[in-house]
PDB file of C-alpha atoms in Angstrom:
ATOM      1  CA  MET A 204      29.278 -24.167   0.594  1.00 68.00           C
ATOM      2  CA  GLY A 205      26.052 -25.869  -0.314  1.00 76.00           C
ATOM      3  CA  ILE A 206      23.397 -24.643  -2.677  1.00 82.00           C
ATOM      4  CA  ALA A 207      21.221 -23.574   0.281  1.00 82.00           C
ATOM      5  CA  HIS A 208      23.869 -21.002   1.195  1.00 89.00           C
ATOM      6  CA  TYR A 209      23.043 -19.205  -2.065  1.00 88.00           C
ATOM      7  CA  LEU A 210      19.329 -19.921  -2.340  1.00 92.00           C
ATOM      8  CA  ASP A 211      18.276 -19.118   1.241  1.00 93.00           C
ATOM      9  CA  PRO A 212      19.033 -15.369   0.963  1.00 94.00           C
ATOM     10  CA  ILE A 213      17.137 -15.184  -2.345  1.00 95.00           C
ATOM     11  CA  GLU A 214      14.081 -16.778  -0.746  1.00 94.00           C
ATOM     12  CA  ILE A 215      14.272 -14.580   2.345  1.00 94.00           C
ATOM     13  CA  ALA A 216      14.415 -11.441   0.191  1.00 95.00           C
ATOM     14  CA  LEU A 217      11.476 -12.661  -1.900  1.00 93.00           C
ATOM     15  CA  ASP A 218       9.420 -13.474   1.200  1.00 92.00           C
ATOM     16  CA  LYS A 219       9.829  -9.881   2.388  1.00 93.00           C
ATOM     17  CA  GLY A 220       8.979  -8.569  -1.068  1.00 93.00           C
ATOM     18  CA  MET A 221       5.934 -10.811  -1.293  1.00 92.00           C
ATOM     19  CA  ALA A 222       4.616  -9.466   2.011  1.00 92.00           C
ATOM     20  CA  ALA A 223       4.882  -5.908   0.659  1.00 91.00           C
ATOM     21  CA  LYS A 224       3.258  -7.004  -2.603  1.00 91.00           C
ATOM     22  CA  GLU A 225       0.262  -8.492  -0.772  1.00 91.00           C
ATOM     23  CA  VAL A 226      -0.411  -5.218   1.032  1.00 91.00           C
ATOM     24  CA  VAL A 227       0.052  -3.147  -2.153  1.00 88.00           C
ATOM     25  CA  CYS A 228      -2.331  -5.465  -3.989  1.00 87.00           C
ATOM     26  CA  SER A 229      -4.943  -4.968  -1.272  1.00 89.00           C
ATOM     27  CA  ILE A 230      -4.504  -1.213  -1.374  1.00 88.00           C
ATOM     28  CA  THR A 231      -4.768  -1.061  -5.156  1.00 84.00           C
ATOM     29  CA  THR A 232      -7.920  -3.162  -5.001  1.00 85.00           C
ATOM     30  CA  GLY A 233      -9.259  -0.638  -2.502  1.00 84.00           C
ATOM     31  CA  PHE A 234      -8.451   2.209  -4.891  1.00 84.00           C
ATOM     32  CA  ARG A 235     -11.383   1.031  -6.997  1.00 83.00           C
ATOM     33  CA  SER A 236     -13.807   1.974  -4.224  1.00 85.00           C
ATOM     34  CA  ILE A 237     -12.507   5.555  -3.974  1.00 85.00           C
ATOM     35  CA  PRO A 238     -14.392   7.767  -6.448  1.00 83.00           C
ATOM     36  CA  SER A 239     -11.417  10.040  -7.148  1.00 80.00           C
ATOM     37  CA  LEU A 240      -9.175   7.048  -7.936  1.00 82.00           C
ATOM     38  CA  ARG A 241     -11.631   4.559  -9.455  1.00 82.00           C
ATOM     39  CA  ASN A 242     -11.064   5.784 -12.994  1.00 83.00           C
ATOM     40  CA  ALA A 243      -7.558   7.096 -12.538  1.00 84.00           C
ATOM     41  CA  PRO A 244      -5.341   6.602 -15.575  1.00 86.00           C
ATOM     42  CA  GLY A 245      -2.873   3.841 -14.884  1.00 84.00           C
ATOM     43  CA  LEU A 246      -4.885   2.126 -12.125  1.00 85.00           C
ATOM     44  CA  ASN A 247      -5.687  -1.067 -14.046  1.00 84.00           C
ATOM     45  CA  PRO A 248      -2.165  -1.558 -15.434  1.00 85.00           C
ATOM     46  CA  TYR A 249      -0.720  -0.691 -12.015  1.00 84.00           C
ATOM     47  CA  HIS A 250      -2.863  -3.284 -10.285  1.00 84.00           C
ATOM     48  CA  ALA A 251      -2.156  -5.870 -13.005  1.00 85.00           C
ATOM     49  CA  THR A 252       1.591  -5.325 -12.722  1.00 86.00           C
ATOM     50  CA  VAL A 253       1.456  -5.720  -8.940  1.00 86.00           C
ATOM     51  CA  ALA A 254      -0.294  -9.046  -9.515  1.00 86.00           C
ATOM     52  CA  ASP A 255       2.364  -9.918 -12.118  1.00 86.00           C
ATOM     53  CA  ILE A 256       5.026  -9.413  -9.485  1.00 90.00           C
ATOM     54  CA  GLY A 257       3.221 -11.900  -7.246  1.00 89.00           C
ATOM     55  CA  TYR A 258       3.326 -14.477 -10.031  1.00 90.00           C
ATOM     56  CA  GLY A 259       7.006 -13.673 -10.509  1.00 90.00           C
ATOM     57  CA  PHE A 260       7.748 -14.310  -6.843  1.00 93.00           C
ATOM     58  CA  ASP A 261       5.972 -17.662  -7.138  1.00 93.00           C
ATOM     59  CA  ALA A 262       7.929 -18.535 -10.277  1.00 92.00           C
ATOM     60  CA  VAL A 263      11.274 -17.880  -8.572  1.00 93.00           C
ATOM     61  CA  ARG A 264      10.206 -19.900  -5.547  1.00 93.00           C
ATOM     62  CA  GLY A 265       9.242 -22.808  -7.815  1.00 92.00           C
ATOM     63  CA  THR A 266      12.593 -22.701  -9.571  1.00 91.00           C
ATOM     64  CA  ILE A 267      14.430 -22.574  -6.250  1.00 92.00           C
ATOM     65  CA  GLN A 268      12.427 -25.565  -5.025  1.00 91.00           C
ATOM     66  CA  ARG A 269      13.456 -27.480  -8.151  1.00 88.00           C
ATOM     67  CA  LEU A 270      17.098 -26.596  -7.511  1.00 86.00           C
ATOM     68  CA  ARG A 271      16.800 -27.697  -3.872  1.00 87.00           C
ATOM     69  CA  ASN A 272      15.180 -30.979  -4.881  1.00 86.00           C
ATOM     70  CA  GLY A 273      18.007 -31.652  -7.327  1.00 81.00           C
ATOM     71  CA  GLU A 274      15.633 -31.970 -10.268  1.00 77.00           C
ATOM     72  CA  SER A 275      17.433 -32.578 -13.509  1.00 73.00           C
ATOM     73  CA  ILE A 276      16.229 -29.641 -15.553  1.00 70.00           C
ATOM     74  CA  SER A 277      18.570 -28.688 -18.365  1.00 72.00           C
ATOM     75  CA  LEU A 278      17.733 -24.980 -18.212  1.00 83.00           C
ATOM     76  CA  VAL A 279      17.215 -24.505 -14.466  1.00 85.00           C
ATOM     77  CA  LYS A 280      19.815 -21.726 -14.224  1.00 88.00           C
ATOM     78  CA  GLU A 281      18.199 -20.009 -17.188  1.00 90.00           C
ATOM     79  CA  MET A 282      14.840 -20.292 -15.433  1.00 90.00           C
ATOM     80  CA  LEU A 283      16.239 -18.646 -12.305  1.00 93.00           C
ATOM     81  CA  VAL A 284      17.833 -15.753 -14.224  1.00 94.00           C
ATOM     82  CA  PHE A 285      14.743 -15.309 -16.404  1.00 93.00           C
ATOM     83  CA  ASP A 286      12.404 -15.295 -13.408  1.00 92.00           C
ATOM     84  CA  LEU A 287      14.510 -12.867 -11.378  1.00 95.00           C
ATOM     85  CA  ASP A 288      15.117 -10.492 -14.260  1.00 94.00           C
ATOM     86  CA  THR A 289      11.439 -10.577 -15.251  1.00 90.00           C
ATOM     87  CA  LEU A 290      10.639  -9.499 -11.684  1.00 91.00           C
ATOM     88  CA  ARG A 291      13.005  -6.561 -12.186  1.00 92.00           C
ATOM     89  CA  ILE A 292      11.202  -5.576 -15.387  1.00 89.00           C
ATOM     90  CA  SER A 293       7.759  -5.881 -13.771  1.00 87.00           C
ATOM     91  CA  GLU A 294       8.854  -3.689 -10.884  1.00 88.00           C
ATOM     92  CA  GLN A 295      10.079  -1.026 -13.328  1.00 87.00           C
ATOM     93  CA  GLN A 296       6.721  -1.108 -15.121  1.00 84.00           C
ATOM     94  CA  LEU A 297       4.968  -0.166 -11.877  1.00 84.00           C
ATOM     95  CA  LYS A 298       6.529   3.271 -11.574  1.00 84.00           C
ATOM     96  CA  PRO A 299       4.887   5.169 -14.438  1.00 86.00           C
ATOM     97  CA  ASN A 300       1.470   3.686 -13.719  1.00 84.00           C
ATOM     98  CA  PHE A 301       1.820   4.436 -10.023  1.00 84.00           C
ATOM     99  CA  TYR A 302       2.522   8.091 -10.759  1.00 84.00           C
ATOM    100  CA  LEU A 303      -0.518   8.313 -13.024  1.00 86.00           C
ATOM    101  CA  VAL A 304      -2.706   7.041 -10.189  1.00 84.00           C
ATOM    102  CA  ALA A 305      -0.964   9.270  -7.632  1.00 84.00           C
ATOM    103  CA  LYS A 306      -1.812  12.389  -9.665  1.00 85.00           C
ATOM    104  CA  GLU A 307      -5.479  11.740  -8.928  1.00 82.00           C
ATOM    105  CA  ALA A 308      -5.016  11.509  -5.166  1.00 82.00           C
ATOM    106  CA  ASP A 309      -6.631  14.074  -2.959  1.00 84.00           C
ATOM    107  CA  ALA A 310      -5.905  14.896   0.676  1.00 85.00           C
ATOM    108  CA  LYS A 311      -8.180  12.055   1.861  1.00 83.00           C
ATOM    109  CA  THR A 312      -6.380   9.388  -0.155  1.00 84.00           C
ATOM    110  CA  LEU A 313      -2.826  10.685  -0.020  1.00 84.00           C
ATOM    111  CA  TYR A 314      -1.904   8.361   2.863  1.00 86.00           C
ATOM    112  CA  LEU A 315      -2.842   5.342   0.708  1.00 85.00           C
ATOM    113  CA  ILE A 316      -0.695   6.641  -2.112  1.00 85.00           C
ATOM    114  CA  ASN A 317       2.218   7.229   0.272  1.00 87.00           C
ATOM    115  CA  THR A 318       1.816   3.772   1.815  1.00 90.00           C
ATOM    116  CA  SER A 319       1.715   2.194  -1.642  1.00 88.00           C
ATOM    117  CA  GLN A 320       4.813   4.090  -2.676  1.00 88.00           C
ATOM    118  CA  ASN A 321       6.714   2.930   0.417  1.00 92.00           C
ATOM    119  CA  LEU A 322       5.646  -0.661  -0.133  1.00 91.00           C
ATOM    120  CA  HIS A 323       6.528  -0.400  -3.821  1.00 89.00           C
ATOM    121  CA  GLN A 324      10.028   0.660  -2.804  1.00 92.00           C
ATOM    122  CA  GLU A 325      10.183  -2.302  -0.398  1.00 94.00           C
ATOM    123  CA  MET A 326       9.277  -4.659  -3.260  1.00 93.00           C
ATOM    124  CA  ALA A 327      11.910  -3.060  -5.505  1.00 93.00           C
ATOM    125  CA  ASP A 328      14.560  -3.327  -2.789  1.00 96.00           C
ATOM    126  CA  ARG A 329      13.784  -7.001  -2.147  1.00 95.00           C
ATOM    127  CA  ILE A 330      13.758  -7.849  -5.866  1.00 95.00           C
ATOM    128  CA  ASN A 331      17.132  -6.147  -6.308  1.00 96.00           C
ATOM    129  CA  GLU A 332      18.450  -7.955  -3.239  1.00 97.00           C
ATOM    130  CA  ALA A 333      17.316 -11.317  -4.646  1.00 96.00           C
ATOM    131  CA  ILE A 334      18.979 -10.507  -7.983  1.00 97.00           C
ATOM    132  CA  LYS A 335      22.189  -9.588  -6.166  1.00 97.00           C
ATOM    133  CA  TYR A 336      22.207 -12.997  -4.480  1.00 95.00           C
ATOM    134  CA  GLY A 337      21.401 -14.679  -7.795  1.00 95.00           C
ATOM    135  CA  LYS A 338      24.444 -12.992  -9.304  1.00 96.00           C
ATOM    136  CA  VAL A 339      26.604 -14.204  -6.419  1.00 95.00           C
ATOM    137  CA  PHE A 340      25.229 -17.728  -6.888  1.00 92.00           C
ATOM    138  CA  LEU A 341      25.875 -17.835 -10.638  1.00 93.00           C
ATOM    139  CA  GLY A 342      28.951 -15.608 -10.822  1.00 94.00           C
ATOM    140  CA  ALA A 343      30.086 -14.815 -14.352  1.00 93.00           C
ATOM    141  CA  GLU A 344      27.402 -17.141 -15.739  1.00 93.00           C
ATOM    142  CA  TRP A 345      24.733 -14.573 -14.780  1.00 95.00           C
ATOM    143  CA  VAL A 346      25.583 -12.186 -17.632  1.00 95.00           C
ATOM    144  CA  THR A 347      25.949 -14.983 -20.186  1.00 95.00           C
ATOM    145  CA  ILE A 348      22.602 -16.483 -19.214  1.00 94.00           C
ATOM    146  CA  LEU A 349      20.908 -13.066 -19.041  1.00 94.00           C
ATOM    147  CA  ASN A 350      22.022 -12.293 -22.590  1.00 92.00           C
ATOM    148  CA  ARG A 351      20.423 -15.562 -23.770  1.00 90.00           C
ATOM    149  CA  VAL A 352      17.114 -15.159 -21.910  1.00 90.00           C
ATOM    150  CA  GLN A 353      16.582 -11.514 -22.812  1.00 86.00           C
ATOM    151  CA  THR A 354      15.579 -12.528 -26.331  1.00 82.00           C
ATOM    152  CA  VAL A 355      12.764 -14.601 -24.822  1.00 79.00           C
ATOM    153  CA  GLN A 356      11.737 -11.720 -22.551  1.00 73.00           C
ATOM    154  CA  ALA A 357      11.283  -9.542 -25.619  1.00 64.00           C
ATOM    155  CA  ILE A 358       8.410 -11.757 -26.801  1.00 63.00           C
ATOM    156  CA  PRO A 359       5.172 -10.021 -25.768  1.00 58.00           C
ATOM    157  CA  ARG A 360       3.030 -11.861 -23.272  1.00 52.00           C
ATOM    158  CA  LEU A 361      -0.578 -12.508 -24.220  1.00 42.00           C
TER     159      LEU A 361
END
């Protein structure tokens, strides 16, 4: 089996997750125009984390493109694991902020909250699917690499 056999499913999952992310990002931008949500606790970090996920999808796609092009990058597997696991962390950071925003929803905005929640779950499902395929691709190396990159993930981003 070629490398595409492993990378194609990761990209397909990420494409579906990115579509959900784009809609969630639009909705969260729209939250700012709704008086009851404009100043909701958690709105700014929620929106920022949704954007972070978009950057994460792009990072994984870039790493996959490098793998497909056969670039000689000494840490390309580490990049893939780091990027996928960082997506997992970003998705987990959405939940508490989402619930803070959702508390401020009234009957008029509840459908937006529900739509966002469904799309958030779609993103989470696609990220987890991509990670599953990454684990299949790397086998036992996944855990070894993850243990090495987690120390880098612990460094706060500025």
